[in-house]
Amino acid sequence: MALDLTASSVELTRAICDIPSVSGDERVLADEIESALAAYGHLEIIRHGNTVVARTSLGRPQRVVIAGHIDTVPINGNVPTRDVEIDGTPHLWGRGTVDMKAGVAVQLKLAAELTAPEADITWMWYDNEEVQAEKNGLKLLADERPDLFAADFAILGEPSDGRIEGGCNGTLRAVVRTRGVRAHSARSWVGENAIHGAAPILSRLAEYRAREVTVEGLGYREGLNAVAIRGGVAGNVIPDLCEVDVNYRFAPSKSIDDAVAHVRAAFDGFEIEIVDAAAGARPGLDAPIAQRFLAAVGGEAHAKYGWTDVARFSALGVPAVNYGPGDPHLAHHDEERVPLAQIEAVERGLRAWLTTS
Amino acid sequence: MALDLTASSVELTRAICDIPSVSGDERVLADEIESALAAYGHLEIIRHGNTVVARTSLGRPQRVVIAGHIDTVPINGNVPTRDVEIDGTPHLWGRGTVDMKAGVAVQLKLAAELTAPEADITWMWYDNEEVQAEKNGLKLLADERPDLFAADFAILGEPSDGRIEGGCNGTLRAVVRTRGVRAHSARSWVGENAIHGAAPILSRLAEYRAREVTVEGLGYREGLNAVAIRGGVAGNVIPDLCEVDVNYRFAPSKSIDDAVAHVRAAFDGFEIEIVDAAAGARPGLDAPIAQRFLAAVGGEAHAKYGWTDVARFSALGVPAVNYGPGDPHLAHHDEERVPLAQIEAVERGLRAWLTTS
């Protein structure tokens, strides 16, 4: 059954949630989207792998990108979707309802409906957001078709509880290591215990007080955390290696170099390996087009803490914000569900902005 | 080719090392031992699984048990044995030379040769010492035939560098846990980091000063060590659990209850699970028969730190010591090798004791 882009955004959310599209398995949904959009002559369609781009070319003075990923984390007994009522409020329950097919449904509906928006729009629906970065459909598209990313502003439909969340923190992963000398644990004094040697690493982490950094009016709360620790050879051996995986979340005003220097200072005296790092994204809410977006949607912008693909736009010089239905705390949750009213509110917000000069 | 128990103890070591007998695979060697001993009428042979017992019944006023395990840890390119010279000293190199076929070879030779020892002797060669306790041939024999363990003194031929090592420390394993609350690491303040919570556990371990406890004239050095640590859910999740595996080695004057109380006090305030514990063994060197052994072998007795099967004799009320050729630090080592002179010295020591009234 073909997707009906004239259905309500709630019905469209239900329809695309019920087409499973766990990362790596997005082809069927991408085909459905491409084929549904083909009926709309105001859109030029570009297919790139399982990423579908649709854009208007009305010669407007400004262009915006509006994007969302079509993959989900694995299904866990939560497809097909169902209607549930929570505290008297109707919700759509199931995998993808929050992260982020409700956002995609709103975008698909508006892509079909808005034949003459106030700004030209490049819509992007991409695959493999929930897996390793090198498979990310938005990244692959940016690598091969950076021209498609030329825009004045970008909106990513990631769940933000229907609020505007500007930019995002950067993220850095490092391994902090201690080394020792193996020995039989019955003669521990012959060796040197690498796990004991890690005591100051954990103490520094426990005592660390994260800062809140204001960037372009939004407060970004940082964090420095151990996300894993491992060490040990056998039950009767003094371990010669202990590794602490550390994750540093840093404000978008800091460069990757700043973040590396901060982590090196925090664990001064220890062996540190920087595993990977991704810069954050400035919120860019001072641009006039962003101000118009804020005014149209209403409410107040907040800082986004988690790293999202907005940083890819930011790296290309395009200010970007997150704006989508669904509580981000329920993303990936097996009880993932979205209030129907929030889907409709985001649809109204985007429509108001895109149709108001 | 049958084992020739009249060969030199060095040649006998070579012969039995070249019959692979990794734990669980001892049948061929046990068969060879049983069949070689059958020729010696002064010995009564008892076969129990792959454990072989041989004993004299001369009506002597005292009986000693002399025991050794016939299994090895896995071979790693170090069988068959070869002759090597290290610092001008001839060695036999290969798996089992230290732990503990040289000791077994000396015992086999003396079992065959000593038809009229000064004390009755119960020789025991057992399987599965290098694996989990429930498979240990000496344990299984003690469970089913405790009568065979009636003795005034016991010697275990574990490598002790040709010195007498009395008794052994006890050993206790515990898991010390911290718990927290999971959260996305981009919003770490929502959670509680269990790895950070483990900082005081590692600090206490790093600051811990182990005691040396004198028991019956021998100094037992203790130790409290982390032997493993683990925690972590995913690279972007605040971990809700951290576990530290702790190994406490305690002097044989302490009971298991004493050891448990000590560990609970050391990690007061934390969740502690006692995983297992084995009491140590008092050296028992004050008994006259032990004093005669000391005098015959010469040299000074030392405390054994590592837990060994002497503790099984101790638990049955039989004082027991370790006495065997080979540097215990080379046990399980891929460069395992024993000086030929040490094999011969241990042979002389045991023979002197067993033939002197």
XYZ file of C-alpha atoms in Angstrom:
714
model
C 0.000 0.000 0.000
C 1.502 3.317 -1.055
C 2.090 6.093 1.462
C -0.610 8.731 1.360
C 1.073 12.080 2.005
C -2.292 13.796 2.277
C -3.170 11.785 5.379
C -2.812 13.474 8.776
C 0.692 13.623 10.211
C -0.452 11.236 12.965
C -1.690 8.688 10.413
C 1.469 9.156 8.384
C 3.564 8.550 11.527
C 1.672 5.329 12.127
C 2.126 4.232 8.519
C 5.880 4.726 8.423
C 6.445 3.276 11.903
C 4.717 0.125 10.714
C 7.246 -0.222 7.893
C 10.230 -1.604 9.848
C 13.461 0.222 9.012
C 16.093 -0.764 11.541
C 19.490 0.646 10.548
C 20.768 -1.198 7.462
C 17.264 -2.233 6.469
C 15.834 1.085 5.229
C 15.385 0.227 1.548
C 11.650 -0.515 1.662
C 10.831 2.708 3.490
C 13.151 4.771 1.273
C 11.435 3.275 -1.799
C 8.006 4.114 -0.364
C 9.046 7.694 0.316
C 10.593 8.159 -3.115
C 7.580 6.729 -4.857
C 5.066 8.783 -2.810
C 6.939 12.015 -3.557
C 7.110 11.334 -7.280
C 3.519 12.557 -7.594
C 4.505 16.055 -6.501
C 5.808 18.048 -9.433
C 7.118 20.962 -7.335
C 9.837 18.699 -5.930
C 13.034 17.517 -7.561
C 13.896 14.084 -6.180
C 17.461 12.870 -5.707
C 18.095 9.343 -4.490
C 21.465 8.550 -2.911
C 21.638 5.019 -1.534
C 18.718 4.854 0.866
C 18.732 8.597 1.365
C 16.024 10.591 -0.412
C 16.389 14.307 -1.113
C 13.485 16.442 -2.342
C 13.857 20.117 -3.097
C 12.008 23.095 -4.408
C 13.646 25.535 -6.800
C 11.458 28.614 -6.659
C 14.283 31.139 -6.787
C 13.603 32.258 -3.231
C 16.280 34.481 -1.660
C 16.848 31.937 1.086
C 17.035 28.176 1.332
C 16.553 25.948 4.343
C 17.374 22.298 4.825
C 14.937 20.193 6.817
C 16.173 16.699 7.551
C 15.384 13.542 9.450
C 16.684 10.003 9.620
C 14.437 7.127 8.632
C 16.192 4.314 10.526
C 15.446 3.139 14.044
C 17.262 1.160 16.691
C 16.247 -2.526 16.789
C 12.605 -3.413 17.269
C 11.864 -5.099 20.586
C 8.273 -6.255 20.455
C 7.143 -2.678 19.823
C 6.081 -2.828 16.180
C 3.388 -2.462 14.912
C 2.446 0.716 16.697
C -0.648 1.012 18.821
C -2.756 3.735 20.344
C -2.368 4.182 24.075
C -3.729 6.723 26.498
C -1.401 8.011 29.220
C -2.828 10.304 31.897
C -5.777 10.947 29.641
C -3.583 11.974 26.704
C -3.609 9.979 23.452
C -0.229 8.687 22.353
C 1.120 6.613 19.501
C 3.266 3.848 21.006
C 6.016 1.865 19.276
C 9.523 1.811 17.911
C 10.371 4.939 15.983
C 7.434 7.016 17.196
C 9.868 9.290 19.053
C 13.176 8.687 17.281
C 12.172 9.943 14.798
C 9.420 8.897 12.470
C 6.892 11.389 13.862
C 9.321 14.129 12.830
C 9.789 12.509 9.415
C 6.006 12.183 8.946
C 5.480 15.903 9.593
C 8.255 16.688 7.134
C 6.841 14.381 4.449
C 3.385 15.885 4.800
C 4.698 19.457 4.526
C 7.005 18.547 1.642
C 3.973 17.390 -0.317
C 1.692 20.209 0.758
C 3.892 23.313 0.574
C 4.153 23.961 -3.120
C 5.127 27.613 -2.622
C 6.996 28.033 0.652
C 8.518 31.380 1.627
C 12.040 29.929 1.394
C 13.266 27.229 -0.934
C 13.430 23.953 0.950
C 15.771 21.009 0.636
C 14.195 18.041 2.402
C 16.514 15.171 3.369
C 15.491 11.759 4.701
C 18.522 9.630 5.403
C 19.551 6.189 6.620
C 21.913 4.738 9.209
C 21.860 7.480 11.801
C 21.704 5.025 14.692
C 24.910 3.195 13.810
C 28.554 4.075 13.286
C 29.280 7.465 11.733
C 30.841 6.106 8.538
C 27.483 4.617 7.490
C 25.472 7.757 8.255
C 23.463 8.689 5.165
C 23.726 12.427 5.875
C 27.497 12.163 6.193
C 27.786 10.172 2.960
C 25.613 12.688 1.158
C 27.658 15.606 2.510
C 30.860 13.887 1.372
C 29.631 13.392 -2.212
C 27.126 16.199 -2.735
C 28.162 19.096 -0.475
C 26.355 21.364 -2.978
C 23.042 20.024 -1.654
C 23.888 21.431 1.772
C 24.161 25.047 0.636
C 21.550 26.737 2.850
C 20.934 29.591 5.226
C 19.530 27.503 8.033
C 18.851 23.863 8.826
C 16.363 22.035 10.976
C 16.838 18.487 12.118
C 13.632 16.796 13.227
C 15.237 14.895 16.140
C 12.919 14.586 19.140
C 13.085 17.742 21.214
C 9.738 17.535 22.972
C 8.390 20.011 20.460
C 10.816 22.687 21.632
C 13.593 24.329 19.672
C 16.921 22.947 20.795
C 19.831 24.922 19.448
C 23.202 23.522 18.444
C 24.684 20.701 20.459
C 27.586 19.880 22.708
C 30.679 18.267 21.270
C 31.791 14.834 22.395
C 35.212 13.308 22.899
C 36.171 9.792 23.884
C 39.509 8.955 25.445
C 41.094 5.983 27.143
C 43.085 6.743 30.280
C 45.480 3.934 31.145
C 47.574 2.786 34.029
C 50.202 0.124 33.684
C 51.779 -2.149 36.244
C 53.693 -5.380 36.488
C 52.051 -8.805 36.555
C 52.740 -11.139 39.433
C 51.023 -13.997 41.203
C 48.556 -12.478 43.645
C 50.063 -14.645 46.409
C 53.243 -12.581 45.975
C 51.662 -9.259 45.095
C 54.670 -7.222 46.271
C 56.649 -8.602 43.324
C 54.250 -6.863 40.940
C 52.590 -3.496 40.644
C 48.805 -3.323 40.590
C 47.536 -1.276 37.640
C 43.977 -1.243 39.003
C 45.156 0.283 42.283
C 47.075 2.779 40.162
C 43.788 3.942 38.643
C 42.503 5.228 42.006
C 43.467 8.864 41.248
C 41.732 8.683 37.851
C 38.430 7.765 39.499
C 38.967 10.281 42.314
C 39.514 13.086 39.822
C 36.371 12.067 37.943
C 34.341 11.867 41.149
C 35.534 15.331 42.198
C 35.162 16.907 38.763
C 32.591 19.670 38.619
C 31.221 20.215 35.128
C 30.742 23.771 33.912
C 27.782 25.375 32.244
C 28.885 27.522 29.308
C 26.673 30.131 27.700
C 26.950 30.224 23.909
C 24.872 32.706 21.927
C 22.416 32.967 24.769
C 21.949 29.256 25.448
C 23.462 27.454 28.429
C 25.375 24.274 27.564
C 26.012 21.980 30.471
C 29.142 19.895 30.076
C 30.183 16.572 31.593
C 33.261 14.415 32.110
C 32.480 10.790 32.834
C 33.904 7.319 32.939
C 31.698 5.217 30.671
C 33.668 1.992 31.119
C 36.505 0.521 33.122
C 38.319 -2.736 32.631
C 41.319 -4.530 33.999
C 42.285 -7.990 35.152
C 44.143 -11.026 33.876
C 43.003 -13.871 36.115
C 41.751 -14.331 39.643
C 45.262 -14.973 40.944
C 47.256 -12.442 38.936
C 48.171 -8.860 39.797
C 46.894 -6.929 36.753
C 49.350 -4.990 34.626
C 46.809 -2.824 32.806
C 43.720 -0.837 33.700
C 41.769 1.210 31.181
C 39.145 3.835 31.856
C 37.003 4.982 28.918
C 36.164 8.611 29.426
C 33.524 10.654 27.633
C 33.815 14.441 27.659
C 30.813 16.456 26.515
C 31.876 20.017 25.792
C 30.162 23.255 24.889
C 30.018 24.234 21.184
C 32.193 27.268 21.885
C 35.132 24.895 22.365
C 37.116 23.419 19.507
C 38.212 19.796 19.454
C 41.715 21.009 20.316
C 40.323 22.831 23.360
C 38.547 19.648 24.417
C 41.659 17.505 23.990
C 43.689 19.966 26.051
C 41.055 19.948 28.782
C 41.022 16.154 29.013
C 44.822 15.970 28.973
C 44.961 18.480 31.822
C 42.304 16.619 33.797
C 44.341 13.395 33.650
C 47.764 14.959 33.763
C 50.361 12.341 34.602
C 48.453 9.454 33.043
C 48.692 7.803 29.648
C 45.841 9.149 27.503
C 44.661 8.045 24.109
C 42.119 10.217 22.324
C 39.827 7.760 20.560
C 37.567 10.136 18.687
C 36.045 13.557 18.919
C 33.286 15.506 17.237
C 32.877 19.218 17.624
C 29.572 20.596 18.812
C 27.356 23.003 16.912
C 26.708 26.620 17.761
C 22.978 27.321 17.969
C 23.127 30.097 15.328
C 19.889 31.576 16.639
C 21.045 35.151 16.026
C 20.483 34.919 12.250
C 17.285 36.701 11.075
C 15.893 33.515 9.490
C 16.382 31.724 12.814
C 14.683 34.571 14.638
C 11.717 34.264 12.299
C 11.639 30.531 13.009
C 11.615 31.212 16.760
C 8.809 33.735 16.354
C 6.715 31.415 14.175
C 7.094 28.382 16.446
C 6.786 30.385 19.643
C 8.327 29.513 22.965
C 11.899 29.646 24.043
C 14.956 27.956 22.585
C 16.996 25.595 24.730
C 20.460 24.154 24.445
C 20.749 20.634 23.026
C 23.111 18.551 25.109
C 23.408 15.372 23.075
C 25.485 15.419 19.914
C 23.289 15.210 16.824
C 23.692 15.596 13.093
C 23.103 19.345 13.474
C 26.877 19.399 13.977
C 27.323 18.255 10.360
C 25.453 21.353 9.175
C 27.357 23.517 11.594
C 30.649 22.148 10.228
C 29.478 23.202 6.749
C 28.735 26.697 8.033
C 24.958 26.245 8.197
C 23.315 27.187 11.512
C 21.114 24.312 12.605
C 18.621 23.471 15.330
C 16.744 20.393 16.478
C 12.979 20.580 16.364
C 10.768 17.544 16.508
C 8.000 15.784 18.400
C 8.736 13.289 21.165
C 10.497 13.231 24.502
C 14.198 12.536 23.811
C 14.408 10.542 27.060
C 12.102 7.972 25.451
C 14.284 7.571 22.371
C 15.531 3.955 22.121
C 13.270 3.090 25.046
C 11.135 -0.007 24.613
C 8.160 2.051 25.802
C 8.831 4.717 23.180
C 5.657 6.737 22.480
C 4.719 10.212 21.348
C 1.725 12.386 22.289
C -0.428 12.917 19.207
C -0.837 16.587 20.074
C 2.930 17.103 19.891
C 3.078 15.752 16.349
C 0.352 18.195 15.362
C 2.023 21.104 17.197
C 5.313 20.568 15.364
C 3.441 20.386 12.078
C 1.750 23.733 12.875
C 5.065 25.304 13.923
C 6.900 24.326 10.763
C 3.996 25.274 8.521
C 3.667 28.684 10.160
C 7.334 29.416 9.624
C 7.510 28.139 6.064
C 4.428 30.034 4.948
C 5.097 33.366 6.695
C 7.280 36.000 5.121
C 57.803 -47.506 25.719
C 57.345 -48.265 29.410
C 58.661 -45.925 32.096
C 61.946 -47.109 33.552
C 61.875 -46.207 37.234
C 65.523 -47.170 37.628
C 66.600 -44.377 35.281
C 68.005 -41.191 36.803
C 65.482 -38.718 38.133
C 66.534 -36.323 35.355
C 65.843 -38.914 32.667
C 62.604 -39.839 34.340
C 61.594 -36.141 34.380
C 62.288 -35.952 30.657
C 60.302 -39.120 29.985
C 57.169 -38.025 31.820
C 57.313 -34.452 30.506
C 57.298 -35.907 27.003
C 54.035 -37.704 27.738
C 51.572 -34.774 27.438
C 49.131 -34.640 30.349
C 47.320 -31.336 30.253
C 44.539 -31.266 32.853
C 41.744 -33.608 31.754
C 44.093 -35.611 29.572
C 46.134 -37.496 32.207
C 44.978 -41.042 31.451
C 48.009 -42.110 29.380
C 50.476 -40.885 31.988
C 48.471 -42.379 34.864
C 48.409 -45.718 33.001
C 52.182 -45.562 32.487
C 52.767 -44.844 36.155
C 50.442 -47.600 37.321
C 51.988 -50.113 34.983
C 55.585 -49.181 35.871
C 54.867 -49.500 39.599
C 53.240 -52.909 39.218
C 56.704 -54.471 39.066
C 57.474 -53.381 42.633
C 56.095 -55.866 45.115
C 56.654 -53.683 48.182
C 53.947 -51.319 46.982
C 50.207 -51.728 47.129
C 48.677 -49.874 44.176
C 45.279 -48.177 44.341
C 43.862 -46.558 41.215
C 41.168 -43.899 41.609
C 40.218 -42.267 38.319
C 43.496 -40.957 36.979
C 44.998 -40.774 40.438
C 47.467 -43.477 41.404
C 48.262 -44.307 45.038
C 51.159 -46.597 46.030
C 51.893 -47.457 49.622
C 54.139 -49.530 51.812
C 52.782 -51.430 54.770
C 55.840 -52.242 56.828
C 54.249 -51.631 60.209
C 56.427 -48.579 60.840
C 55.395 -46.394 63.808
C 54.892 -43.439 61.497
C 53.468 -42.855 58.056
C 54.091 -40.014 55.654
C 52.219 -39.008 52.535
C 54.260 -37.770 49.590
C 52.184 -36.403 46.752
C 52.375 -34.649 43.421
C 50.018 -33.762 40.595
C 50.626 -35.204 37.142
C 48.716 -32.650 35.069
C 50.123 -29.485 33.518
C 48.712 -26.232 32.201
C 48.322 -26.196 28.383
C 51.346 -26.873 26.221
C 52.483 -23.858 24.220
C 55.168 -25.079 21.831
C 57.212 -26.305 24.786
C 56.880 -30.075 24.472
C 58.940 -32.184 23.901
C 61.506 -31.045 26.421
C 65.017 -30.085 25.452
C 68.330 -29.535 27.157
C 69.368 -25.939 27.529
C 72.265 -24.285 29.290
C 71.597 -21.077 31.189
C 74.547 -19.180 32.674
C 76.605 -22.328 32.317
C 74.076 -24.460 34.225
C 72.327 -27.354 32.504
C 68.539 -27.201 32.584
C 65.686 -29.283 31.277
C 63.328 -26.946 29.406
C 59.657 -27.531 28.643
C 56.106 -27.653 29.942
C 55.849 -29.446 33.261
C 59.546 -29.426 34.079
C 58.849 -27.051 36.975
C 55.157 -27.597 37.681
C 55.656 -30.350 38.617
C 56.918 -33.383 36.788
C 60.475 -33.087 38.105
C 59.012 -33.469 41.585
C 56.867 -36.395 40.435
C 59.894 -38.065 38.783
C 61.897 -37.897 42.009
C 58.958 -39.381 43.889
C 58.458 -42.189 41.356
C 62.138 -43.110 41.473
C 62.171 -43.199 45.281
C 58.883 -45.103 45.426
C 60.469 -47.844 43.350
C 63.819 -47.777 45.110
C 62.953 -47.462 48.791
C 61.732 -50.893 49.682
C 62.349 -50.414 53.399
C 61.955 -46.743 54.307
C 62.135 -45.578 57.932
C 58.485 -44.563 57.878
C 55.664 -46.137 55.924
C 54.979 -44.078 52.836
C 51.769 -43.376 50.951
C 52.661 -41.999 47.532
C 49.932 -40.115 45.656
C 50.029 -38.928 42.045
C 46.882 -37.109 41.133
C 45.161 -35.376 38.241
C 43.427 -32.052 37.617
C 45.325 -29.822 40.002
C 45.549 -26.960 37.514
C 41.797 -26.602 37.017
C 38.771 -25.979 39.187
C 38.854 -27.463 42.675
C 35.917 -29.839 42.139
C 37.972 -31.830 39.601
C 41.102 -32.009 41.747
C 42.164 -35.648 42.060
C 43.503 -35.180 45.582
C 40.228 -33.615 46.693
C 38.189 -36.404 45.105
C 40.381 -39.024 46.757
C 40.101 -37.286 50.137
C 36.308 -37.167 49.756
C 36.015 -40.912 49.031
C 39.006 -42.428 50.757
C 39.895 -40.205 53.733
C 41.457 -43.329 55.302
C 44.314 -43.074 52.794
C 45.212 -39.675 54.241
C 45.898 -40.939 57.768
C 49.509 -39.862 58.280
C 51.866 -38.035 60.608
C 53.273 -35.693 57.996
C 52.837 -34.887 54.319
C 55.059 -33.535 51.613
C 53.759 -32.024 48.417
C 56.313 -31.898 45.626
C 55.216 -28.493 44.291
C 58.107 -26.375 43.007
C 59.794 -24.616 45.912
C 63.227 -24.047 44.412
C 64.464 -27.062 46.359
C 63.692 -25.358 49.672
C 61.203 -26.436 52.299
C 58.180 -24.182 52.171
C 55.908 -24.648 55.118
C 52.135 -24.373 55.093
C 50.505 -21.769 52.902
C 48.443 -18.626 53.065
C 44.696 -18.805 52.740
C 42.910 -17.114 49.873
C 39.560 -15.363 49.631
C 37.829 -13.841 46.630
C 35.177 -11.181 46.947
C 33.346 -8.810 44.636
C 32.961 -5.236 45.878
C 30.212 -3.381 44.038
C 28.997 0.128 43.527
C 25.660 0.931 41.968
C 24.394 4.055 40.258
C 21.715 5.190 37.868
C 21.979 4.958 34.095
C 21.594 8.073 31.985
C 22.716 9.339 28.622
C 26.251 10.666 29.031
C 25.159 13.917 27.369
C 22.934 14.464 30.433
C 25.160 12.845 33.041
C 23.660 14.837 35.932
C 20.426 12.884 35.491
C 22.268 9.681 36.438
C 24.771 8.555 39.026
C 28.098 7.180 37.878
C 28.869 3.820 39.520
C 32.470 3.864 38.230
C 33.118 7.210 39.884
C 31.581 5.709 43.007
C 34.311 3.058 43.020
C 37.044 5.661 43.601
C 37.202 5.006 47.376
C 37.462 1.240 46.784
C 40.580 1.706 44.680
C 41.976 4.333 47.062
C 41.599 1.979 50.018
C 43.335 -0.787 48.061
C 46.142 1.531 46.984
C 46.672 2.678 50.582
C 46.343 -0.780 52.119
C 49.508 -1.996 53.816
C 49.659 -5.776 54.010
C 50.895 -7.345 57.232
C 53.473 -10.036 57.753
C 52.247 -12.570 60.296
C 54.557 -15.030 62.045
C 53.052 -18.503 62.420
C 55.070 -21.266 64.068
C 58.282 -19.448 63.306
C 57.614 -18.662 59.656
C 56.678 -15.221 58.361
C 53.570 -15.141 56.131
C 53.218 -12.034 54.046
C 49.632 -11.186 53.249
C 48.082 -9.181 50.429
C 44.833 -7.486 49.474
C 44.501 -6.792 45.781
C 42.095 -5.957 43.026
C 42.487 -8.675 40.415
C 39.814 -7.356 38.067
C 37.527 -4.399 37.589
C 34.634 -3.970 35.208
C 31.898 -1.495 34.511
C 30.265 0.167 31.547
C 27.157 -0.142 29.416
C 27.954 1.766 26.230
C 30.121 4.661 25.157
C 27.312 7.156 25.713
C 25.740 5.780 28.890
C 26.482 6.635 32.516
C 27.179 3.208 34.049
C 24.972 1.912 36.833
C 27.293 -0.846 38.082
C 30.979 -1.239 38.811
C 32.502 -4.421 40.185
C 35.944 -4.903 41.681
C 37.179 -8.476 42.152
C 39.353 -8.560 45.236
C 41.731 -11.312 46.297
C 42.814 -11.464 49.936
C 45.729 -13.716 50.824
C 45.804 -14.281 54.548
C 48.132 -15.965 57.015
C 47.341 -19.555 58.060
C 46.746 -18.398 61.635
C 43.513 -16.778 60.444
C 40.289 -18.654 59.916
C 38.047 -18.055 56.920
C 35.716 -16.155 59.263
C 38.605 -13.906 60.296
C 39.402 -13.282 56.644
C 35.795 -12.455 55.772
C 35.592 -10.009 58.674
C 38.824 -8.351 57.575
C 37.599 -7.856 54.005
C 34.216 -6.583 55.176
C 35.960 -4.054 57.411
C 38.311 -2.969 54.621
C 35.360 -2.164 52.352
C 32.957 -1.016 55.002
C 30.087 0.889 53.424
C 30.197 -1.017 50.132
C 28.208 -3.974 48.858
C 30.430 -7.050 49.251
C 29.899 -10.574 47.980
C 32.250 -13.277 49.214
C 32.792 -15.544 46.207
C 34.947 -18.245 47.710
C 37.559 -18.818 50.360
C 40.068 -21.501 51.284
C 41.867 -21.557 54.608
C 45.651 -21.665 54.637
C 47.782 -24.386 56.174
C 49.906 -24.091 59.281
C 53.492 -25.179 58.596
C 53.471 -27.826 61.329
C 57.259 -27.778 61.479
C 57.312 -28.234 65.248
C 56.472 -31.980 65.023
C 59.495 -34.256 65.590
C 59.070 -35.951 62.204
C 59.103 -32.528 60.544
C 62.222 -31.593 62.481
C 63.930 -34.749 61.237
C 62.898 -33.818 57.707
C 64.393 -30.352 58.140
C 67.620 -31.834 59.488
C 67.899 -34.383 56.670
C 67.249 -31.896 53.872
C 69.301 -29.160 55.477
C 68.743 -25.451 55.047
C 66.026 -23.312 56.438
C 62.268 -23.544 56.055
C 60.371 -20.671 54.486
C 56.744 -19.697 54.424
C 54.778 -20.680 51.321
C 52.687 -17.770 50.109
C 50.643 -19.360 47.355
C 47.752 -21.622 48.314
C 48.548 -25.247 47.470
C 47.076 -28.657 48.151
C 49.046 -28.766 51.443
C 45.949 -27.047 52.801
C 43.943 -30.221 52.096
C 46.275 -32.200 54.358
C 46.196 -29.445 56.945
C 42.400 -29.555 56.920
C 42.621 -33.305 57.648
C 44.943 -32.601 60.567
C 48.130 -33.675 58.794
C 51.004 -31.139 58.907
C 52.278 -30.612 55.364
C 55.054 -28.801 53.547
C 55.980 -28.120 49.935
C 59.297 -29.451 48.755
C 60.177 -29.793 45.111
C 62.594 -28.783 42.383
C 61.998 -25.747 40.180
C 61.535 -22.009 40.605
C 57.830 -21.405 41.331
C 58.016 -18.126 39.394
C 58.580 -20.204 36.243
C 55.512 -22.355 36.820
C 53.042 -21.891 33.909
C 55.680 -19.810 32.133
C 56.279 -20.676 28.488
C 60.013 -20.703 29.268
C 59.493 -23.134 32.127
C 62.775 -25.015 32.911
C 64.434 -26.661 35.844
C 68.142 -26.907 36.746
C 69.177 -30.576 36.601
C 71.150 -30.160 39.834
C 68.003 -29.143 41.700
C 66.193 -32.329 40.664
C 69.107 -34.328 42.004
C 69.307 -32.280 45.215
C 65.643 -32.879 45.999
C 66.121 -36.576 45.320
C 69.048 -36.650 47.785
C 67.073 -34.682 50.379
C 64.065 -36.982 50.308
C 66.193 -40.129 50.241
C 68.245 -38.947 53.224
C 65.127 -38.286 55.259
C 63.336 -41.497 54.318
C 66.341 -43.699 55.044
C 67.491 -42.067 58.301
C 65.955 -42.974 61.594
